[in-house]
PDB file of C-alpha atoms in Angstrom:
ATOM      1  CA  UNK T 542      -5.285   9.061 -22.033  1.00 95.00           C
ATOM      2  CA  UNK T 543      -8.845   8.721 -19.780  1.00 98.00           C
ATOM      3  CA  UNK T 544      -8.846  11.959 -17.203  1.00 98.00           C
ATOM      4  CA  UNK T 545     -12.359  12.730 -14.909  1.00 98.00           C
ATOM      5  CA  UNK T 546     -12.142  16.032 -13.494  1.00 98.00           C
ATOM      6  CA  UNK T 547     -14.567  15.926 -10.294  1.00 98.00           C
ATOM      7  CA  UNK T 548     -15.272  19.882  -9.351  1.00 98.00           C
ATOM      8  CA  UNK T 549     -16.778  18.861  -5.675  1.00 98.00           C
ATOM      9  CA  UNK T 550     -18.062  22.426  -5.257  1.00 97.00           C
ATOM     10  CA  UNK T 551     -21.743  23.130  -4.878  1.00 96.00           C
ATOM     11  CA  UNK T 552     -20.905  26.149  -7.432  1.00 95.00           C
ATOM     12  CA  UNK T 553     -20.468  25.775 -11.095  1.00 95.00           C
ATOM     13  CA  UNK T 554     -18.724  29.095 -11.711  1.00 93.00           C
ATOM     14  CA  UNK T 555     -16.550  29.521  -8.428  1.00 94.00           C
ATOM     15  CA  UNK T 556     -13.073  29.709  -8.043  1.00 94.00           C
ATOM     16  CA  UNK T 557     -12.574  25.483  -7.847  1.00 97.00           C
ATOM     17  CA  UNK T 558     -14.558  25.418 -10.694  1.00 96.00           C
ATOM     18  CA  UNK T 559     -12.556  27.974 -12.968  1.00 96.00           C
ATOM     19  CA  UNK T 560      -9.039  25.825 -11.656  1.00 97.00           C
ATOM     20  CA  UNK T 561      -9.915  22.900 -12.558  1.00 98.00           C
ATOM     21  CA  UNK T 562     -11.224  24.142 -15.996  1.00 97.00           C
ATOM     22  CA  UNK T 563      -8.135  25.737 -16.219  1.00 97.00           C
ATOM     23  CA  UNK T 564      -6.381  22.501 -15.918  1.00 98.00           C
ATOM     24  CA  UNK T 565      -8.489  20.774 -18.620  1.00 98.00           C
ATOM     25  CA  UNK T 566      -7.767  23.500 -21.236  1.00 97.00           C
ATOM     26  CA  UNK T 567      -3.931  22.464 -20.549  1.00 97.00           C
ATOM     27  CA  UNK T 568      -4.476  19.272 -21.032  1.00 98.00           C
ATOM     28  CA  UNK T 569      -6.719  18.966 -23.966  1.00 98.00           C
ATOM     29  CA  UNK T 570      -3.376  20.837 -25.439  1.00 97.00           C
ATOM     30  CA  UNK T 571      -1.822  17.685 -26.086  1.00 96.00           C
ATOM     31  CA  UNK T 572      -4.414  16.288 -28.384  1.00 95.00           C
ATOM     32  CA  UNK T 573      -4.298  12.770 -26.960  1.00 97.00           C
ATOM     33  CA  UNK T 574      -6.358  13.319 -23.761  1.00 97.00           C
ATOM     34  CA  UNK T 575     -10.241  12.626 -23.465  1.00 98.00           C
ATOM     35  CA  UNK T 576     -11.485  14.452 -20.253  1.00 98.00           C
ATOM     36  CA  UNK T 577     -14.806  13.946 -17.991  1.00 98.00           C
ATOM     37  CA  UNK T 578     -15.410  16.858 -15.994  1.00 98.00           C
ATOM     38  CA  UNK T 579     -17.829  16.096 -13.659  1.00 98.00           C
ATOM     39  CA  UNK T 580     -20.208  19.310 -11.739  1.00 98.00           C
ATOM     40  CA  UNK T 581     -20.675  16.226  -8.617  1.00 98.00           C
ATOM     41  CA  UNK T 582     -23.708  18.554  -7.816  1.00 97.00           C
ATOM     42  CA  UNK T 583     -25.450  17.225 -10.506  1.00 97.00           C
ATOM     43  CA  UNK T 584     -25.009  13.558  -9.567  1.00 97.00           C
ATOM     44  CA  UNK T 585     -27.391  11.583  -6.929  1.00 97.00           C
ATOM     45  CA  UNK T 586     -25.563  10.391  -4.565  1.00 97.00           C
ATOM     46  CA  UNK T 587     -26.717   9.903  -0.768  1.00 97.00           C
ATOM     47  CA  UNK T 588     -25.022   9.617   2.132  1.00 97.00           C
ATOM     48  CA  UNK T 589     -23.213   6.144   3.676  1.00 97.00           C
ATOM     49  CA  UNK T 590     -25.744   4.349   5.732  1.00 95.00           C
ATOM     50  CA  UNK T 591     -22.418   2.820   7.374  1.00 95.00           C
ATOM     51  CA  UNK T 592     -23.557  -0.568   6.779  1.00 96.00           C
ATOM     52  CA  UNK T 593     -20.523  -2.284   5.280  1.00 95.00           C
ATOM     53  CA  UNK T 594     -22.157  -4.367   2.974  1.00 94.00           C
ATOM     54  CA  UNK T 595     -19.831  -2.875  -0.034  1.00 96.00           C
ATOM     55  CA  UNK T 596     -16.553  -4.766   1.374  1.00 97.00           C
ATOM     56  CA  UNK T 597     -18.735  -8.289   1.583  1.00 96.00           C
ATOM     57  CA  UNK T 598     -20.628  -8.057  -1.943  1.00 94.00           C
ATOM     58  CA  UNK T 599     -18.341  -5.683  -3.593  1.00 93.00           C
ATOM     59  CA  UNK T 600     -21.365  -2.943  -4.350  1.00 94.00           C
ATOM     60  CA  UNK T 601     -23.604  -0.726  -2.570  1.00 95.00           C
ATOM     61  CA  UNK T 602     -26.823  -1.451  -1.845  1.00 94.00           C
ATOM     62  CA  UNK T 603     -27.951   1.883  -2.320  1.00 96.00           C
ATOM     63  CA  UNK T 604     -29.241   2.782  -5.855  1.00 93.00           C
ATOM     64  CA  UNK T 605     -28.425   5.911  -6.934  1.00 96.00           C
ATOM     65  CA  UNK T 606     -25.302   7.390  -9.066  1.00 97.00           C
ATOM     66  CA  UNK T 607     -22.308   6.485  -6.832  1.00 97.00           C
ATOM     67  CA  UNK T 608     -21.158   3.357  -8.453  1.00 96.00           C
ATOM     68  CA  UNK T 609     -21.538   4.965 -11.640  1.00 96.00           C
ATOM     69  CA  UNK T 610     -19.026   7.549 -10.911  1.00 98.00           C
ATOM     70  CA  UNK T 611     -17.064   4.842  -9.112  1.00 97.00           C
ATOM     71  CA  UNK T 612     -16.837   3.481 -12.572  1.00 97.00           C
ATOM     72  CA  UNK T 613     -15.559   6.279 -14.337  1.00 98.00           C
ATOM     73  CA  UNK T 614     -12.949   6.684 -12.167  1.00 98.00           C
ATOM     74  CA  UNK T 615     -12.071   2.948 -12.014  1.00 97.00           C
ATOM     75  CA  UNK T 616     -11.869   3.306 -16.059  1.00 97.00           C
ATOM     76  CA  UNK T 617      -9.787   6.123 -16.259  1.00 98.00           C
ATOM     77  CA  UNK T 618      -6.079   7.033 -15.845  1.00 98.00           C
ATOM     78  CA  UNK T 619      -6.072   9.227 -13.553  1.00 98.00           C
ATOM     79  CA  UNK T 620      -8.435  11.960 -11.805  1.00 98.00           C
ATOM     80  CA  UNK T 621      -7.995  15.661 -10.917  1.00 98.00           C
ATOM     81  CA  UNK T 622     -10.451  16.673  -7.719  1.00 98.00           C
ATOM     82  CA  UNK T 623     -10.953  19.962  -6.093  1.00 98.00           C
ATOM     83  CA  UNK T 624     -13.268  21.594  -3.544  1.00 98.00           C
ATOM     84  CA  UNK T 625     -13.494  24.583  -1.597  1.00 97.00           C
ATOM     85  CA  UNK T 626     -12.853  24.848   2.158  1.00 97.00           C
ATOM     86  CA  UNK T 627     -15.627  24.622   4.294  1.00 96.00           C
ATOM     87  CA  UNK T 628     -14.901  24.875   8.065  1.00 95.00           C
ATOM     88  CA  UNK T 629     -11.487  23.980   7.675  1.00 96.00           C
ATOM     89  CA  UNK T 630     -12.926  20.430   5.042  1.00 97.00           C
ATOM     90  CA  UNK T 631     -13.670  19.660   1.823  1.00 98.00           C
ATOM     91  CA  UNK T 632     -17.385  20.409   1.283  1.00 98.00           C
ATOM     92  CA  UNK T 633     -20.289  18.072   2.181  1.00 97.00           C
ATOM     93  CA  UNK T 634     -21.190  17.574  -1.162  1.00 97.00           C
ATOM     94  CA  UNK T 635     -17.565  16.166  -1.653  1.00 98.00           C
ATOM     95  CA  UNK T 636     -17.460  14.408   1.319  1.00 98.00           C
ATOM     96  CA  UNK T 637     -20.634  12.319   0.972  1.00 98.00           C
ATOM     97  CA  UNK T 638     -18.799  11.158  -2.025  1.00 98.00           C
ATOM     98  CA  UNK T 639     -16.077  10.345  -0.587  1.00 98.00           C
ATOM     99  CA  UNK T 640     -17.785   8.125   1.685  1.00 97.00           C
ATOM    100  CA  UNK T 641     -19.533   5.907  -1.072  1.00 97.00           C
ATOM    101  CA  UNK T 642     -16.760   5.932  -3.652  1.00 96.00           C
ATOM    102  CA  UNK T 643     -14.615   3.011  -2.650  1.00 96.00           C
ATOM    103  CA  UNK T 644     -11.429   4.956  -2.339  1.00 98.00           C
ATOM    104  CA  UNK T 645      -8.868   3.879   0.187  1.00 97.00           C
ATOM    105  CA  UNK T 646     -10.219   0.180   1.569  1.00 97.00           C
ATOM    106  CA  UNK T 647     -10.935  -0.779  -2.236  1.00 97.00           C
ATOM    107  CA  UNK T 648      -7.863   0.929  -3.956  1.00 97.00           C
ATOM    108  CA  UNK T 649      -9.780   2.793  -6.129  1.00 98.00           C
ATOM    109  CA  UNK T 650      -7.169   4.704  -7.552  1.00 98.00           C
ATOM    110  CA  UNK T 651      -4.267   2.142  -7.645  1.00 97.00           C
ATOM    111  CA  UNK T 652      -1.907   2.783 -10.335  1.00 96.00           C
ATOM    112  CA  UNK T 653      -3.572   6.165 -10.953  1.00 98.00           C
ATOM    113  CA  UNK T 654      -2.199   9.711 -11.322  1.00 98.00           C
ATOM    114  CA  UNK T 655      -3.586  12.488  -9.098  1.00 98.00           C
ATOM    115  CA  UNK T 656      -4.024  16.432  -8.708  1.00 98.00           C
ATOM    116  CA  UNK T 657      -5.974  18.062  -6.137  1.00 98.00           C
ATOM    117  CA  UNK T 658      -7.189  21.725  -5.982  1.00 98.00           C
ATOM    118  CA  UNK T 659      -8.001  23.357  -2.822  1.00 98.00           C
ATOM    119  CA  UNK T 660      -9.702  26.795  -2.730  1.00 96.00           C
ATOM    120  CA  UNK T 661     -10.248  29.340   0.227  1.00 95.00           C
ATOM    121  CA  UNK T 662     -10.219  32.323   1.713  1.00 92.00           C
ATOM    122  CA  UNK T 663      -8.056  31.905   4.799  1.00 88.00           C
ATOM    123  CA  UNK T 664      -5.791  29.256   6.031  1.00 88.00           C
ATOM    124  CA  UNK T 665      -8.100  26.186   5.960  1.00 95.00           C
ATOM    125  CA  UNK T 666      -7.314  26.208   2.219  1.00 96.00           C
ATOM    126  CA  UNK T 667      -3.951  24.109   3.664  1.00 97.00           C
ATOM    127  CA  UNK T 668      -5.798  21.501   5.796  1.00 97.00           C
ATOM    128  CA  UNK T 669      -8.494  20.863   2.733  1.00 98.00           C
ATOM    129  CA  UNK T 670      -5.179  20.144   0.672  1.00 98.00           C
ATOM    130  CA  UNK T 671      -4.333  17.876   2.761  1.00 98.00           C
ATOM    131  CA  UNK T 672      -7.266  15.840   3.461  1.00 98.00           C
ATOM    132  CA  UNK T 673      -7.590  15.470  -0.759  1.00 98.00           C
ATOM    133  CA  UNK T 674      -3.732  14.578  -1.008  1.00 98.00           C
ATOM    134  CA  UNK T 675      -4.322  11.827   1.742  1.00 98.00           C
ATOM    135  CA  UNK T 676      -7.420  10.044   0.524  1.00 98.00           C
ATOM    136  CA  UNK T 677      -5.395  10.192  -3.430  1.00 98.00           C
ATOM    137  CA  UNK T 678      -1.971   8.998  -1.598  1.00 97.00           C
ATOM    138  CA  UNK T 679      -4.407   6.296   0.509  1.00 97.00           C
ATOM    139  CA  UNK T 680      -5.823   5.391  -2.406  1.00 98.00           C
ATOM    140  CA  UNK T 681      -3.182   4.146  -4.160  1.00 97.00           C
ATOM    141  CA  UNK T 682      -2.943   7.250  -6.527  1.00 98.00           C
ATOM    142  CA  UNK T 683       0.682   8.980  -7.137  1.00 98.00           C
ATOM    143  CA  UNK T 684       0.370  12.710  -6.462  1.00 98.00           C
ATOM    144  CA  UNK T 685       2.007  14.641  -9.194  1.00 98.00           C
ATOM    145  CA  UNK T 686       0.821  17.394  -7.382  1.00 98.00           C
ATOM    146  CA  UNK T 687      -1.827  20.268  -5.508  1.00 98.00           C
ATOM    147  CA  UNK T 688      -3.192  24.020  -6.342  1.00 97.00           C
ATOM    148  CA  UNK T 689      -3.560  25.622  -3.131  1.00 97.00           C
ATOM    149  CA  UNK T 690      -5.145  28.927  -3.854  1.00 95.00           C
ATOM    150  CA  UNK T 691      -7.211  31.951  -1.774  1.00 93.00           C
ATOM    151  CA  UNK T 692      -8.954  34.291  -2.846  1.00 90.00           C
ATOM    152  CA  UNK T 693     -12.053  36.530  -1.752  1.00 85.00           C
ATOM    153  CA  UNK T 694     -15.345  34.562  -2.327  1.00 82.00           C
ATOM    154  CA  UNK T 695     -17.327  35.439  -5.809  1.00 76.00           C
ATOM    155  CA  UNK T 696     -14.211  37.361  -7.466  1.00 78.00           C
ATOM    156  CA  UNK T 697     -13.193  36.763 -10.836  1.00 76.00           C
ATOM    157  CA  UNK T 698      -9.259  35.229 -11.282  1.00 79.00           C
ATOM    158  CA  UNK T 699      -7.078  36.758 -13.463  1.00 73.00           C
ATOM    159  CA  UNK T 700      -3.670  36.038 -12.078  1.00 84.00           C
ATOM    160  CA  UNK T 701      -0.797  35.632 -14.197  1.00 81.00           C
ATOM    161  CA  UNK T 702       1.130  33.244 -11.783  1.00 90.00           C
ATOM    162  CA  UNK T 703      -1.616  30.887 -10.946  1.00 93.00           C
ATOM    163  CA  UNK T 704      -1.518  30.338 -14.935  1.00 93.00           C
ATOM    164  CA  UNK T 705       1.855  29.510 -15.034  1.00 94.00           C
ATOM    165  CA  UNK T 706       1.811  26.957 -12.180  1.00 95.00           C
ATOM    166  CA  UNK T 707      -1.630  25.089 -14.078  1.00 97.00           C
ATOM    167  CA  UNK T 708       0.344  25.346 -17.002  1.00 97.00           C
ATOM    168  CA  UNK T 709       3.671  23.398 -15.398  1.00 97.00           C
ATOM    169  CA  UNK T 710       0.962  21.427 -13.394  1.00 98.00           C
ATOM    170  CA  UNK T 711      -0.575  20.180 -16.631  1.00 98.00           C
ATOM    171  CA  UNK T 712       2.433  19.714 -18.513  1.00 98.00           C
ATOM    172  CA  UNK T 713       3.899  17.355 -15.467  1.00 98.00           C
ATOM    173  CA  UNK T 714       0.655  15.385 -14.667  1.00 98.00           C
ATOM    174  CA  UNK T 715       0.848  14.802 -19.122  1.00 98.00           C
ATOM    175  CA  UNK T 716       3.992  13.294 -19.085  1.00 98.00           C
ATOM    176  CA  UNK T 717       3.830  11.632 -15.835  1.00 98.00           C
ATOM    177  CA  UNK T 718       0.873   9.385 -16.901  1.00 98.00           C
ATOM    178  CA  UNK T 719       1.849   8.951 -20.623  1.00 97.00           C
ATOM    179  CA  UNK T 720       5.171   7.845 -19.248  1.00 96.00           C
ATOM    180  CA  UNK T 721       3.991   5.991 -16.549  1.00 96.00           C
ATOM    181  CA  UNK T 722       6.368   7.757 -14.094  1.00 95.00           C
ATOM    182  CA  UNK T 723       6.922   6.321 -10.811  1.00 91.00           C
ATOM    183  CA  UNK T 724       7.584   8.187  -7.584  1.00 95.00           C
ATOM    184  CA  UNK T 725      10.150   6.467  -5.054  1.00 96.00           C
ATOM    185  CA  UNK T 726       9.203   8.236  -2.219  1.00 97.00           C
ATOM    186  CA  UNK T 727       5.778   8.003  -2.285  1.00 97.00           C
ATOM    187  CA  UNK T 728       6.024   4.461  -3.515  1.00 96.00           C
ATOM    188  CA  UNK T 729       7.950   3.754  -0.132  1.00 97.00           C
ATOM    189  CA  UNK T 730       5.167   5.463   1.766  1.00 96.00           C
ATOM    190  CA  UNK T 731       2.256   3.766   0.121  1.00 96.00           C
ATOM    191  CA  UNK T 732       3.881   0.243   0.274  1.00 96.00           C
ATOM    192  CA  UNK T 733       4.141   0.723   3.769  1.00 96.00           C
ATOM    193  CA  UNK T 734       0.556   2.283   4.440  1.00 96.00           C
ATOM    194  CA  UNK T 735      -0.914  -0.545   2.130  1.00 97.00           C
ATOM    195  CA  UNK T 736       0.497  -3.576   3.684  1.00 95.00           C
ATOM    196  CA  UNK T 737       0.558  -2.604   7.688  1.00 95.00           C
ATOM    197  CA  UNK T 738      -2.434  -0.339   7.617  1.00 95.00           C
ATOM    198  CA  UNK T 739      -5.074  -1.479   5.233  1.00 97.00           C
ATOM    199  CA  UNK T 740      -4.151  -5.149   3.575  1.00 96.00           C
ATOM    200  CA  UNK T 741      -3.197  -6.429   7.104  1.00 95.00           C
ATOM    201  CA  UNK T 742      -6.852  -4.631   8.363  1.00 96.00           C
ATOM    202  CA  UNK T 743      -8.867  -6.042   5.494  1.00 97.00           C
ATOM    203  CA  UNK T 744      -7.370  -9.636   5.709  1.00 95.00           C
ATOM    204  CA  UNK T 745      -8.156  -9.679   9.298  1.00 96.00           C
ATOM    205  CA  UNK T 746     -11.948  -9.279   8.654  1.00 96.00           C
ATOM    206  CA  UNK T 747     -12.124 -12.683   6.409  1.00 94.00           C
ATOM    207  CA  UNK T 748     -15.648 -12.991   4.627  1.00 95.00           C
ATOM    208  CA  UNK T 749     -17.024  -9.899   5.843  1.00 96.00           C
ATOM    209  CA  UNK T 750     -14.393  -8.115   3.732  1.00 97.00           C
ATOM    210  CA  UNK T 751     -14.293 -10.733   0.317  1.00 97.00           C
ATOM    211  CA  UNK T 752     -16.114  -8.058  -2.084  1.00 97.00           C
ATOM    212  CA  UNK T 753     -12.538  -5.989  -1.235  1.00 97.00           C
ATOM    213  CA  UNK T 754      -9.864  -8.880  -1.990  1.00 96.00           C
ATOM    214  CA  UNK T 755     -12.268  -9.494  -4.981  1.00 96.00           C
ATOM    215  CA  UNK T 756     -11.564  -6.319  -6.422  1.00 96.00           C
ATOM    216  CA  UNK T 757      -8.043  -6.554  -5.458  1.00 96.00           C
ATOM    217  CA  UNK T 758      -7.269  -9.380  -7.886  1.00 95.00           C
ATOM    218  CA  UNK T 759      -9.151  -7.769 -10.869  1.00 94.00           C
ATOM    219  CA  UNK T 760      -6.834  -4.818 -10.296  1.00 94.00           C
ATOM    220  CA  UNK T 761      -3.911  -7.324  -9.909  1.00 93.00           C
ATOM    221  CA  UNK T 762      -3.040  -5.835  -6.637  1.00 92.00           C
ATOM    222  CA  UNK T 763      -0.992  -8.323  -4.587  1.00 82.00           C
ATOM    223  CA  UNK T 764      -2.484 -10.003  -1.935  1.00 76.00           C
TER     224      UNK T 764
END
């Protein structure tokens, strides 16, 4: 079992950072888990130059590490991403990510299993959940589930029932990808996002968009 961890904080030792470390020591429980946590600070990745040319040729033109991350991703069964809230968002470092990564129009995550940690101070903690739970959901991911958790910036955590929810977290994400579980409801919703809002979109666009229908049939996704 293939996890990447992606921490998209700027900070190495903040509270994202310790949640989604938490998470990986619950996993790595089971023995049969190889994990890739990822600091996304110390990747090179620039920002979308909006040109498109990804959904024609099936790569960016840009040369840095964004397609390598892509790849790891692509590769693995699932992924667990967090970030803190900035105004209300996940963080620009995140975000610039996001753009390159070929999530939603190129299924990135299809088939894949999905957490998402959101950390805060005040109530944007909520609307940076959501944001990460709609581009894994768009995706193609299924959503075992989210960590929404405040706290006062640069203190330590020690809190007893944030454990225990990693710890069911963990345990549920394990046995939903080893067994391969399926979700009805969000299976309902993503059928319906998939074929009215994005395969109807991307079919419409003909050559410009062949590097997407490409990838498509390598990931067997029906067309």
């Amino acid at each position: 079992m293939n996890i990447v961890i992606i921490n998209g904080s700027p900070r190495k030792k903040g509270a994202t950072s310790r949640i989604l470390h938490m998470l990986e020591e619950k996993l790595l429980v089971y023995g049969d888990v190889i994990i890739e946590y990822i600091d996304l600070i110390d990747f090179d990745i620039k920002m979308c130059s909006g040109c498109c040319a990804c959904y024609k040729n099936g790569v960016c033109h840009i040369n840095d590490d964004a397609e390598k991350l892509s790849n790891k991703i692509l590769a693995a069964d699932g992924l667990i991403m967090g970030s803190p809230t900035y105004a209300s968002n996940v963080s620009g470092t995140l975000k610039i990510f996001i753009d390159r990564g070929h999530f939603v129009i190129e299924q990135l995550l299809h088939g894949k299993y999905a957490i998402t940690v959101a950390t805060g101070e005040n109530y944007g903690s909520n609307d940076t959940s959501k944001v990460l739970n709609k581009l894994m959901q768009y995706s193609g991911a299924f959503l075992t589930g989210k960590i929404v958790y405040n706290t006062p910036f640069n203190k330590e955590i020690s809190d007893v029932g944030l454990n225990k929810r990693v710890s069911a977290l963990a345990r549920k994400y394990y046995f939903d990808v080893k067994k391969k579980r399926r979700h009805p409801i969000q299976s309902i919703i993503y059928s319906i996002i998939f074929n009215v809002g994005i395969k109807s979109f991307v079919k419409s666009k003909g050559e410009k968009y062949q590097g997407v229908l490409d990838k498509w049939k390598k990931m067997d996704i029906h067309i």
